[in-house]
CSV table of N, CA and C in Angstrom, one decimal:
chain,number,residue,atom,x,y,z
C,273,PRO,N,-27.3,-8.6,17.2
C,273,PRO,CA,-26.2,-8.9,16.3
C,273,PRO,C,-24.9,-9.2,17.0
C,274,SER,N,-24.0,-9.9,16.3
C,274,SER,CA,-22.7,-10.1,16.9
C,274,SER,C,-21.9,-8.8,16.8
C,275,ILE,N,-20.8,-8.8,17.6
C,275,ILE,CA,-19.9,-7.6,17.5
C,275,ILE,C,-19.3,-7.4,16.2
C,276,ASN,N,-19.2,-8.4,15.3
C,276,ASN,CA,-18.7,-8.2,14.0
C,276,ASN,C,-19.7,-7.8,13.0
C,277,THR,N,-20.9,-7.5,13.4
C,277,THR,CA,-21.9,-7.1,12.5
C,277,THR,C,-22.2,-5.6,12.5
C,278,LEU,N,-22.3,-5.0,11.3
C,278,LEU,CA,-22.5,-3.6,11.2
C,278,LEU,C,-23.9,-3.4,10.7
C,279,ILE,N,-24.8,-2.7,11.5
C,279,ILE,CA,-26.2,-2.5,11.1
C,279,ILE,C,-26.4,-1.1,10.7
C,280,PHE,N,-27.0,-0.9,9.6
C,280,PHE,CA,-27.3,0.5,9.1
C,280,PHE,C,-28.8,0.7,9.3
C,281,ILE,N,-29.1,1.8,10.0
C,281,ILE,CA,-30.5,2.2,10.3
C,281,ILE,C,-30.8,3.6,9.7
C,282,SER,N,-31.9,3.8,9.0
C,282,SER,CA,-32.3,5.1,8.5
C,282,SER,C,-33.7,5.3,8.9
C,283,ASN,N,-34.1,6.4,9.4
C,283,ASN,CA,-35.4,6.8,9.8
C,283,ASN,C,-36.1,5.6,10.6
C,284,ASN,N,-35.3,5.1,11.6
C,284,ASN,CA,-35.8,4.0,12.5
C,284,ASN,C,-36.2,2.8,11.7
C,285,LYS,N,-35.7,2.6,10.5
C,285,LYS,CA,-35.9,1.4,9.7
C,285,LYS,C,-34.6,0.6,9.5
C,286,TYR,N,-34.7,-0.7,9.6
C,286,TYR,CA,-33.6,-1.6,9.4
C,286,TYR,C,-33.4,-1.6,7.9
C,287,ILE,N,-32.1,-1.3,7.4
C,287,ILE,CA,-31.8,-1.3,6.0
C,287,ILE,C,-31.1,-2.6,5.6
C,288,PHE,N,-29.9,-2.8,6.2
C,288,PHE,CA,-29.2,-4.0,5.9
C,288,PHE,C,-28.1,-4.2,7.0
C,289,MET,N,-27.5,-5.3,6.9
C,289,MET,CA,-26.5,-5.7,7.9
C,289,MET,C,-25.3,-6.2,7.1
C,290,PHE,N,-24.1,-5.9,7.7
C,290,PHE,CA,-22.9,-6.4,7.0
C,290,PHE,C,-22.0,-7.0,8.1
C,291,GLU,N,-21.5,-8.2,7.8
C,291,GLU,CA,-20.5,-8.8,8.7
C,291,GLU,C,-19.3,-9.2,7.8
C,292,TYR,N,-18.2,-8.7,8.2
C,292,TYR,CA,-17.0,-9.0,7.4
C,292,TYR,C,-16.7,-10.5,7.5
C,293,PRO,N,-16.5,-11.1,6.3
C,293,PRO,CA,-16.3,-12.5,6.2
C,293,PRO,C,-14.9,-13.0,6.8
C,294,HIS,N,-14.9,-14.1,7.4
C,294,HIS,CA,-13.7,-14.7,7.9
C,294,HIS,C,-13.3,-15.7,6.8
C,295,PHE,N,-12.1,-15.6,6.3
C,295,PHE,CA,-11.6,-16.5,5.2
C,295,PHE,C,-10.7,-17.5,5.9
C,296,GLY,N,-11.0,-18.8,5.6
C,296,GLY,CA,-10.2,-19.9,6.0
C,296,GLY,C,-9.4,-20.5,4.9
C,297,ARG,N,-9.1,-21.7,5.0
C,297,ARG,CA,-8.3,-22.4,3.9
C,297,ARG,C,-9.3,-22.7,2.8
C,298,ILE,N,-8.7,-23.0,1.6
C,298,ILE,CA,-9.5,-23.3,0.4
C,298,ILE,C,-10.5,-24.4,0.7
C,299,GLU,N,-10.1,-25.4,1.4
C,299,GLU,CA,-11.0,-26.5,1.7
C,299,GLU,C,-12.3,-26.1,2.5
C,300,GLN,N,-12.2,-24.9,3.1
C,300,GLN,CA,-13.3,-24.5,4.0
C,300,GLN,C,-14.3,-23.5,3.2
C,301,VAL,N,-14.0,-23.2,2.0
C,301,VAL,CA,-14.9,-22.4,1.2
C,301,VAL,C,-16.2,-23.0,1.1
C,302,THR,N,-17.3,-22.3,1.4
C,302,THR,CA,-18.6,-22.8,1.3
C,302,THR,C,-19.4,-22.2,0.2
C,303,PRO,N,-20.3,-22.9,-0.5
C,303,PRO,CA,-20.7,-24.3,-0.1
C,303,PRO,C,-19.6,-25.3,-0.4
C,304,ASN,N,-18.7,-25.0,-1.4
C,304,ASN,CA,-17.6,-25.9,-1.6
C,304,ASN,C,-16.6,-25.1,-2.5
C,305,PRO,N,-15.3,-25.5,-2.5
C,305,PRO,CA,-14.3,-24.8,-3.2
C,305,PRO,C,-14.5,-24.6,-4.7
C,306,SER,N,-15.3,-25.5,-5.3
C,306,SER,CA,-15.5,-25.4,-6.8
C,306,SER,C,-16.2,-24.1,-7.2
C,307,ILE,N,-16.8,-23.3,-6.3
C,307,ILE,CA,-17.4,-22.0,-6.6
C,307,ILE,C,-16.3,-21.0,-7.1
C,308,LEU,N,-15.0,-21.3,-6.8
C,308,LEU,CA,-13.9,-20.4,-7.2
C,308,LEU,C,-13.4,-20.7,-8.6
C,309,LEU,N,-13.8,-21.9,-9.1
C,309,LEU,CA,-13.3,-22.3,-10.5
C,309,LEU,C,-13.8,-21.3,-11.5
C,310,GLY,N,-12.9,-20.9,-12.4
C,310,GLY,CA,-13.3,-20.1,-13.5
C,310,GLY,C,-13.4,-18.6,-13.2
C,311,ASN,N,-13.1,-18.3,-11.9
C,311,ASN,CA,-13.2,-16.9,-11.5
C,311,ASN,C,-11.7,-16.3,-11.3
C,312,ASP,N,-11.6,-15.0,-11.4
C,312,ASP,CA,-10.3,-14.4,-11.1
C,312,ASP,C,-10.0,-14.5,-9.6
C,313,ILE,N,-8.8,-14.9,-9.3
C,313,ILE,CA,-8.4,-14.9,-7.9
C,313,ILE,C,-7.1,-14.0,-7.8
C,314,PHE,N,-7.2,-13.0,-6.9
C,314,PHE,CA,-6.1,-12.1,-6.8
C,314,PHE,C,-5.4,-12.4,-5.4
C,315,TRP,N,-4.1,-12.6,-5.5
C,315,TRP,CA,-3.4,-12.9,-4.3
C,315,TRP,C,-2.6,-11.6,-3.9
C,316,THR,N,-3.0,-11.1,-2.7
C,316,THR,CA,-2.4,-9.8,-2.2
C,316,THR,C,-1.6,-10.0,-0.9
C,317,GLU,N,-0.8,-9.0,-0.7
C,317,GLU,CA,0.1,-9.0,0.5
C,317,GLU,C,-0.8,-8.9,1.8
C,318,LYS,N,-0.4,-9.7,2.8
C,318,LYS,CA,-1.1,-9.6,4.1
C,318,LYS,C,-0.1,-8.9,5.0
C,319,LEU,N,-0.6,-7.7,5.6
C,319,LEU,CA,0.3,-6.9,6.4
C,319,LEU,C,-0.1,-7.2,7.9
C,320,ASP,N,0.9,-7.0,8.8
C,320,ASP,CA,0.7,-7.2,10.2
C,320,ASP,C,0.2,-6.0,10.9
C,321,GLY,N,-1.2,-5.8,10.9
C,321,GLY,CA,-1.8,-4.7,11.5
C,321,GLY,C,-3.2,-5.0,12.0
C,322,SER,N,-4.0,-4.0,12.2
C,322,SER,CA,-5.4,-4.3,12.6
C,322,SER,C,-6.3,-3.9,11.5
C,323,ASN,N,-7.3,-4.8,11.2
C,323,ASN,CA,-8.3,-4.7,10.2
C,323,ASN,C,-9.3,-3.6,10.6
C,324,VAL,N,-9.4,-2.5,9.9
C,324,VAL,CA,-10.4,-1.5,10.2
C,324,VAL,C,-11.3,-1.2,8.9
C,325,GLY,N,-12.5,-0.9,9.2
C,325,GLY,CA,-13.4,-0.5,8.1
C,325,GLY,C,-13.8,0.9,8.3
C,326,ILE,N,-13.8,1.7,7.2
C,326,ILE,CA,-14.1,3.1,7.3
C,326,ILE,C,-15.3,3.3,6.4
C,327,TYR,N,-16.4,3.9,7.0
C,327,TYR,CA,-17.6,4.2,6.2
C,327,TYR,C,-18.2,5.5,6.7
C,328,LEU,N,-19.2,5.9,6.0
C,328,LEU,CA,-19.9,7.2,6.4
C,328,LEU,C,-21.3,6.8,7.0
C,329,LYS,N,-21.6,7.5,8.1
C,329,LYS,CA,-22.9,7.3,8.8
C,329,LYS,C,-23.4,8.7,8.9
C,330,ASP,N,-24.5,9.0,8.3
C,330,ASP,CA,-25.1,10.4,8.3
C,330,ASP,C,-24.0,11.4,7.8
C,331,GLY,N,-23.2,11.0,6.8
C,331,GLY,CA,-22.2,11.9,6.3
C,331,GLY,C,-20.9,12.0,7.0
C,332,GLU,N,-20.9,11.4,8.2
C,332,GLU,CA,-19.7,11.5,9.0
C,332,GLU,C,-18.9,10.2,9.0
C,333,PRO,N,-17.6,10.2,9.0
C,333,PRO,CA,-16.8,9.0,9.0
C,333,PRO,C,-16.8,8.3,10.3
C,334,VAL,N,-16.9,6.9,10.2
C,334,VAL,CA,-16.8,6.1,11.3
C,334,VAL,C,-15.7,5.0,11.1
C,335,VAL,N,-15.0,4.7,12.1
C,335,VAL,CA,-14.0,3.6,12.0
C,335,VAL,C,-14.4,2.4,12.8
C,336,MET,N,-14.6,1.3,12.2
C,336,MET,CA,-14.9,0.1,12.9
C,336,MET,C,-13.7,-0.9,12.8
C,337,ASP,N,-13.8,-1.9,13.7
C,337,ASP,CA,-12.8,-3.0,13.6
C,337,ASP,C,-13.5,-4.3,13.8
C,338,ARG,N,-12.8,-5.4,13.8
C,338,ARG,CA,-13.4,-6.7,13.9
C,338,ARG,C,-14.2,-6.9,15.2
C,339,ASN,N,-13.9,-6.1,16.2
C,339,ASN,CA,-14.5,-6.3,17.5
C,339,ASN,C,-15.5,-5.3,18.0
C,340,ALA,N,-15.6,-4.2,17.2
C,340,ALA,CA,-16.5,-3.1,17.6
C,340,ALA,C,-17.0,-2.3,16.4
C,341,ILE,N,-18.2,-1.8,16.5
C,341,ILE,CA,-18.8,-1.0,15.5
C,341,ILE,C,-18.0,0.3,15.4
C,342,VAL,N,-17.5,0.8,16.5
C,342,VAL,CA,-16.6,1.9,16.6
C,342,VAL,C,-15.3,1.4,17.2
C,343,ALA,N,-14.2,1.5,16.4
C,343,ALA,CA,-12.9,0.9,16.9
C,343,ALA,C,-12.4,1.7,18.1
C,344,ARG,N,-11.8,1.0,19.0
C,344,ARG,CA,-11.2,1.6,20.2
C,344,ARG,C,-10.1,2.6,19.9
C,345,PHE,N,-9.5,2.3,18.7
C,345,PHE,CA,-8.4,3.2,18.3
C,345,PHE,C,-8.8,4.1,17.2
C,346,SER,N,-10.1,4.4,17.1
C,346,SER,CA,-10.7,5.2,16.1
C,346,SER,C,-10.0,6.6,15.9
C,347,GLU,N,-9.8,7.2,17.0
C,347,GLU,CA,-9.2,8.6,16.9
C,347,GLU,C,-7.8,8.5,16.4
C,348,SER,N,-7.0,7.5,16.7
C,348,SER,CA,-5.7,7.3,16.1
C,348,SER,C,-5.7,7.1,14.6
C,349,VAL,N,-6.7,6.3,14.1
C,349,VAL,CA,-6.9,6.1,12.7
C,349,VAL,C,-7.2,7.4,12.0
C,350,LYS,N,-8.1,8.2,12.6
C,350,LYS,CA,-8.5,9.5,12.0
C,350,LYS,C,-7.3,10.5,11.9
C,351,GLN,N,-6.3,10.3,12.6
C,351,GLN,CA,-5.1,11.2,12.6
C,351,GLN,C,-4.1,10.8,11.5
C,352,VAL,N,-4.2,9.7,10.9
C,352,VAL,CA,-3.4,9.2,9.8
C,352,VAL,C,-3.7,10.1,8.6
C,353,PRO,N,-2.7,10.7,7.9
C,353,PRO,CA,-3.0,11.6,6.8
C,353,PRO,C,-3.9,11.0,5.7
C,354,VAL,N,-3.7,9.8,5.4
C,354,VAL,CA,-4.5,9.2,4.3
C,354,VAL,C,-6.0,9.0,4.6
C,355,PHE,N,-6.3,9.1,5.9
C,355,PHE,CA,-7.7,8.9,6.3
C,355,PHE,C,-8.6,9.9,5.6
C,356,ASP,N,-8.1,11.2,5.6
C,356,ASP,CA,-8.9,12.2,4.9
C,356,ASP,C,-9.2,11.9,3.4
C,357,LYS,N,-8.2,11.3,2.8
C,357,LYS,CA,-8.4,10.9,1.4
C,357,LYS,C,-9.4,9.8,1.2
C,358,ILE,N,-9.4,8.9,2.2
C,358,ILE,CA,-10.4,7.8,2.2
C,358,ILE,C,-11.8,8.4,2.4
C,359,VAL,N,-11.9,9.3,3.3
C,359,VAL,CA,-13.2,10.0,3.5
C,359,VAL,C,-13.7,10.7,2.2
C,360,LYS,N,-12.7,11.4,1.5
C,360,LYS,CA,-13.1,12.0,0.2
C,360,LYS,C,-13.5,11.0,-0.8
C,361,LEU,N,-12.9,9.9,-0.9
C,361,LEU,CA,-13.3,8.8,-1.8
C,361,LEU,C,-14.7,8.4,-1.4
C,362,LEU,N,-15.0,8.1,-0.2
C,362,LEU,CA,-16.4,7.7,0.2
C,362,LEU,C,-17.4,8.7,-0.1
C,363,ARG,N,-17.1,10.0,0.1
C,363,ARG,CA,-18.1,11.1,-0.2
C,363,ARG,C,-18.2,11.2,-1.7
C,364,HIS,N,-17.2,11.0,-2.5
C,364,HIS,CA,-17.2,11.0,-4.0
C,364,HIS,C,-18.2,9.9,-4.5
C,365,LEU,N,-18.0,8.7,-3.9
C,365,LEU,CA,-18.8,7.6,-4.4
C,365,LEU,C,-20.3,7.8,-4.0
C,366,LYS,N,-20.5,8.4,-2.8
C,366,LYS,CA,-21.9,8.7,-2.4
C,366,LYS,C,-22.5,9.8,-3.2
C,367,ASP,N,-21.8,10.9,-3.4
C,367,ASP,CA,-22.3,12.1,-4.1
C,367,ASP,C,-22.5,11.9,-5.6
C,368,ASN,N,-21.6,11.1,-6.2
C,368,ASN,CA,-21.6,11.0,-7.7
C,368,ASN,C,-22.3,9.7,-8.2
C,369,TYR,N,-22.3,8.7,-7.3
C,369,TYR,CA,-22.8,7.4,-7.8
C,369,TYR,C,-23.9,6.8,-6.9
C,370,ASN,N,-24.3,7.6,-5.8
C,370,ASN,CA,-25.3,7.2,-4.8
C,370,ASN,C,-24.9,5.8,-4.3
C,371,THR,N,-23.6,5.6,-4.0
C,371,THR,CA,-23.1,4.3,-3.6
C,371,THR,C,-22.5,4.5,-2.2
C,372,ASP,N,-22.9,3.6,-1.3
C,372,ASP,CA,-22.3,3.5,0.1
C,372,ASP,C,-21.3,2.4,0.1
C,373,CYS,N,-20.1,2.6,0.6
C,373,CYS,CA,-19.1,1.6,0.7
C,373,CYS,C,-18.4,1.6,2.1
C,374,ILE,N,-17.8,0.5,2.3
C,374,ILE,CA,-16.9,0.4,3.5
C,374,ILE,C,-15.5,0.2,2.9
C,375,VAL,N,-14.5,1.0,3.2
C,375,VAL,CA,-13.2,0.8,2.8
C,375,VAL,C,-12.4,0.1,3.9
C,376,PHE,N,-12.0,-1.1,3.6
C,376,PHE,CA,-11.2,-1.9,4.6
C,376,PHE,C,-9.7,-1.7,4.4
C,377,SER,N,-9.1,-1.4,5.5
C,377,SER,CA,-7.7,-1.1,5.5
C,377,SER,C,-7.0,-1.8,6.6
C,378,GLU,N,-5.7,-1.9,6.5
C,378,GLU,CA,-4.8,-2.5,7.5
C,378,GLU,C,-4.3,-1.2,8.3
C,379,PHE,N,-4.5,-1.1,9.6
C,379,PHE,CA,-4.0,0.0,10.4
C,379,PHE,C,-2.7,-0.5,11.1
C,380,MET,N,-1.6,0.0,10.7
C,380,MET,CA,-0.3,-0.3,11.3
C,380,MET,C,0.0,0.8,12.3
C,381,GLN,N,-0.2,0.5,13.6
C,381,GLN,CA,0.0,1.4,14.6
C,381,GLN,C,1.5,1.5,15.0
C,382,LYS,N,1.9,2.8,15.3
C,382,LYS,CA,3.3,3.0,15.7
C,382,LYS,C,3.7,2.1,16.9
C,383,GLY,N,4.9,1.5,16.7
C,383,GLY,CA,5.3,0.5,17.7
C,383,GLY,C,5.3,-0.9,17.2
C,384,SER,N,5.1,-1.8,18.1
C,384,SER,CA,5.1,-3.3,17.7
C,384,SER,C,3.7,-3.6,17.1
C,385,SER,N,3.8,-4.5,16.1
C,385,SER,CA,2.6,-4.9,15.4
C,385,SER,C,1.8,-5.9,16.3
C,386,PRO,N,0.6,-6.2,15.9
C,386,PRO,CA,-0.2,-7.1,16.7
C,386,PRO,C,0.5,-8.5,17.0
C,387,THR,N,1.3,-9.0,16.1
C,387,THR,CA,1.9,-10.3,16.3
C,387,THR,C,3.3,-10.1,17.0
C,388,GLY,N,3.8,-8.8,17.0
C,388,GLY,CA,5.1,-8.5,17.5
C,388,GLY,C,6.2,-8.8,16.6
C,389,LEU,N,5.9,-9.1,15.3
C,389,LEU,CA,6.9,-9.4,14.3
C,389,LEU,C,7.5,-8.2,13.6
C,390,LYS,N,6.7,-7.1,13.6
C,390,LYS,CA,7.1,-5.9,12.9
C,390,LYS,C,7.1,-4.7,13.9
C,391,HIS,N,7.9,-3.7,13.5
C,391,HIS,CA,7.9,-2.5,14.3
C,391,HIS,C,7.7,-1.3,13.3
C,392,TYR,N,6.7,-0.5,13.6
C,392,TYR,CA,6.3,0.6,12.7
C,392,TYR,C,6.8,1.9,13.4
C,393,ASP,N,7.4,2.8,12.6
C,393,ASP,CA,7.8,4.1,13.0
C,393,ASP,C,6.7,5.1,13.2
C,394,CYS,N,5.6,4.9,12.5
C,394,CYS,CA,4.5,5.9,12.6
C,394,CYS,C,3.2,5.1,12.2
C,395,ASP,N,2.1,5.7,12.6
C,395,ASP,CA,0.8,5.1,12.2
C,395,ASP,C,0.6,5.2,10.7
C,396,SER,N,0.0,4.2,10.1
C,396,SER,CA,-0.3,4.2,8.7
C,396,SER,C,-1.5,3.3,8.4
C,397,LEU,N,-2.1,3.6,7.2
C,397,LEU,CA,-3.2,2.8,6.7
C,397,LEU,C,-2.9,2.4,5.3
C,398,ILE,N,-3.3,1.2,4.9
C,398,ILE,CA,-3.2,0.8,3.5
C,398,ILE,C,-4.5,-0.1,3.2
C,399,VAL,N,-5.1,0.2,2.1
C,399,VAL,CA,-6.4,-0.4,1.7
C,399,VAL,C,-6.1,-1.8,1.2
C,400,PHE,N,-7.0,-2.7,1.6
C,400,PHE,CA,-7.0,-4.1,1.0
C,400,PHE,C,-8.3,-4.5,0.4
C,401,ASP,N,-9.4,-3.8,0.6
C,401,ASP,CA,-10.7,-4.2,0.1
C,401,ASP,C,-11.7,-3.0,0.2
C,402,ILE,N,-12.6,-3.0,-0.7
C,402,ILE,CA,-13.7,-2.1,-0.7
C,402,ILE,C,-15.0,-2.9,-0.8
C,403,TYR,N,-15.9,-2.8,0.2
C,403,TYR,CA,-17.2,-3.5,0.1
C,403,TYR,C,-18.2,-2.5,-0.3
C,404,ASN,N,-18.9,-2.7,-1.4
C,404,ASN,CA,-20.0,-1.9,-1.9
C,404,ASN,C,-21.3,-2.3,-1.3
C,405,LEU,N,-21.7,-1.5,-0.3
C,405,LEU,CA,-22.9,-1.8,0.5
C,405,LEU,C,-24.2,-1.7,-0.4
C,406,THR,N,-24.2,-0.8,-1.4
C,406,THR,CA,-25.3,-0.6,-2.2
C,406,THR,C,-25.5,-1.8,-3.1
C,407,ALA,N,-24.4,-2.3,-3.7
C,407,ALA,CA,-24.5,-3.5,-4.6
C,407,ALA,C,-24.5,-4.8,-3.8
C,408,GLY,N,-24.1,-4.8,-2.6
C,408,GLY,CA,-24.0,-6.0,-1.8
C,408,GLY,C,-22.9,-6.9,-2.2
C,409,ARG,N,-21.7,-6.4,-2.5
C,409,ARG,CA,-20.6,-7.2,-3.0
C,409,ARG,C,-19.3,-6.4,-2.8
C,410,PHE,N,-18.2,-7.2,-2.8
C,410,PHE,CA,-16.9,-6.6,-2.8
C,410,PHE,C,-16.6,-6.0,-4.2
C,411,GLU,N,-15.9,-4.9,-4.2
C,411,GLU,CA,-15.4,-4.4,-5.5
C,411,GLU,C,-14.3,-5.3,-6.0
C,412,THR,N,-14.2,-5.3,-7.3
C,412,THR,CA,-13.1,-6.0,-7.9
C,412,THR,C,-11.7,-5.4,-7.6
C,413,TRP,N,-10.7,-6.1,-7.7
C,413,TRP,CA,-9.3,-5.6,-7.4
C,413,TRP,C,-9.1,-4.4,-8.3
C,414,ASN,N,-9.4,-4.5,-9.6
C,414,ASN,CA,-9.2,-3.4,-10.5
C,414,ASN,C,-9.9,-2.1,-10.1
C,415,ASN,N,-11.2,-2.2,-9.7
C,415,ASN,CA,-12.0,-1.1,-9.2
C,415,ASN,C,-11.4,-0.5,-7.9
C,416,THR,N,-11.0,-1.4,-7.0
C,416,THR,CA,-10.3,-0.9,-5.8
C,416,THR,C,-9.1,0.0,-6.1
C,417,CYS,N,-8.3,-0.5,-7.0
C,417,CYS,CA,-7.1,0.2,-7.4
C,417,CYS,C,-7.4,1.5,-8.1
C,418,LEU,N,-8.4,1.5,-9.0
C,418,LEU,CA,-8.8,2.7,-9.7
C,418,LEU,C,-9.4,3.7,-8.7
C,419,PHE,N,-10.3,3.3,-7.8
C,419,PHE,CA,-10.9,4.3,-6.9
C,419,PHE,C,-9.8,4.9,-6.0
C,420,CYS,N,-8.9,4.0,-5.4
C,420,CYS,CA,-7.9,4.5,-4.5
C,420,CYS,C,-6.8,5.3,-5.2
C,421,GLY,N,-6.5,4.9,-6.4
C,421,GLY,CA,-5.5,5.6,-7.2
C,421,GLY,C,-5.9,7.0,-7.5
C,422,THR,N,-7.2,7.2,-7.8
C,422,THR,CA,-7.7,8.5,-8.1
C,422,THR,C,-7.5,9.5,-7.0
C,423,PHE,N,-7.5,9.0,-5.7
C,423,PHE,CA,-7.4,9.8,-4.5
C,423,PHE,C,-6.0,9.6,-3.9
C,424,ASP,N,-5.1,9.0,-4.5
C,424,ASP,CA,-3.7,8.8,-4.0
C,424,ASP,C,-3.7,8.1,-2.7
C,425,ILE,N,-4.5,7.0,-2.6
C,425,ILE,CA,-4.6,6.1,-1.4
C,425,ILE,C,-3.9,4.9,-1.7
C,426,PRO,N,-3.0,4.5,-0.8
C,426,PRO,CA,-2.2,3.2,-1.0
C,426,PRO,C,-3.0,2.0,-0.9
C,427,VAL,N,-2.7,1.0,-1.7
C,427,VAL,CA,-3.4,-0.3,-1.7
C,427,VAL,C,-2.3,-1.4,-1.5
C,428,VAL,N,-2.6,-2.5,-0.9
C,428,VAL,CA,-1.7,-3.5,-0.7
C,428,VAL,C,-1.2,-4.0,-2.0
C,429,LYS,N,0.0,-4.6,-2.0
C,429,LYS,CA,0.7,-5.1,-3.2
C,429,LYS,C,-0.1,-6.3,-3.7
C,430,LEU,N,-0.2,-6.4,-5.0
C,430,LEU,CA,-0.7,-7.6,-5.7
C,430,LEU,C,0.5,-8.5,-5.9
C,431,LEU,N,0.4,-9.7,-5.3
C,431,LEU,CA,1.4,-10.7,-5.4
C,431,LEU,C,1.3,-11.7,-6.6
C,432,GLY,N,0.0,-11.8,-7.1
C,432,GLY,CA,-0.2,-12.7,-8.2
C,432,GLY,C,-1.7,-12.8,-8.5
C,433,PHE,N,-2.0,-13.4,-9.6
C,433,PHE,CA,-3.3,-13.5,-10.2
C,433,PHE,C,-3.5,-14.9,-10.8
C,434,CYS,N,-4.6,-15.5,-10.7
C,434,CYS,CA,-4.8,-16.8,-11.4
C,434,CYS,C,-6.3,-17.0,-11.6
C,435,ARG,N,-6.5,-17.9,-12.5
C,435,ARG,CA,-7.9,-18.4,-12.8
C,435,ARG,C,-7.8,-19.9,-12.9
C,436,CYS,N,-8.3,-20.6,-12.0
C,436,CYS,CA,-8.2,-22.1,-12.0
C,436,CYS,C,-9.5,-22.7,-12.6
C,437,HIS,N,-9.3,-23.8,-13.4
C,437,HIS,CA,-10.4,-24.5,-14.0
C,437,HIS,C,-10.7,-25.9,-13.5
C,438,THR,N,-9.7,-26.3,-12.6
C,438,THR,CA,-10.0,-27.6,-12.0
C,438,THR,C,-9.6,-27.5,-10.5
C,439,LEU,N,-10.1,-28.4,-9.7
C,439,LEU,CA,-9.8,-28.3,-8.3
C,439,LEU,C,-8.3,-28.6,-8.0
C,440,ASN,N,-7.7,-29.5,-8.9
C,440,ASN,CA,-6.2,-29.7,-8.7
C,440,ASN,C,-5.4,-28.4,-8.9
C,441,GLU,N,-5.8,-27.7,-9.9
C,441,GLU,CA,-5.1,-26.4,-10.1
C,441,GLU,C,-5.3,-25.4,-8.9
C,442,LEU,N,-6.5,-25.4,-8.4
C,442,LEU,CA,-6.8,-24.6,-7.3
C,442,LEU,C,-6.0,-24.9,-6.1
C,443,TYR,N,-5.9,-26.2,-5.8
C,443,TYR,CA,-5.1,-26.6,-4.6
C,443,TYR,C,-3.7,-26.5,-4.8
């Protein structure tokens, strides 16, 4: 597997694999941009930090990033106060709905941001996506906000919403 691929193994059996998608421009949507037509599109804030995924493996939290199944800054992420709330959410979903998820967050590390455009006074996490491993899909924006809101977990700002019916509207 590539370093961006997360493999889940149980009892020495391959269960499934997850690779976080890389989103390009609208023209690059495959098989073609028309698959977006008639669907809800949510436009959210993009923060200058590091993309991390938090999930449970054998009941214990693991922090991954785009480059490693266990992030090099995993211990720093685990020290952010909201991390424990994310773990509680993951355990709640597993215990009450038999659902495994990956909570994707932006990790803003104290100091200069990855691009150097921002300076952060302390480490922080903010959720931007939840991938439902059990269902094999991303949760809706509304579900992400509902799940996170129940556990007082911050979510990126919603900048806008649209539903396009023609390619001209989409572009």
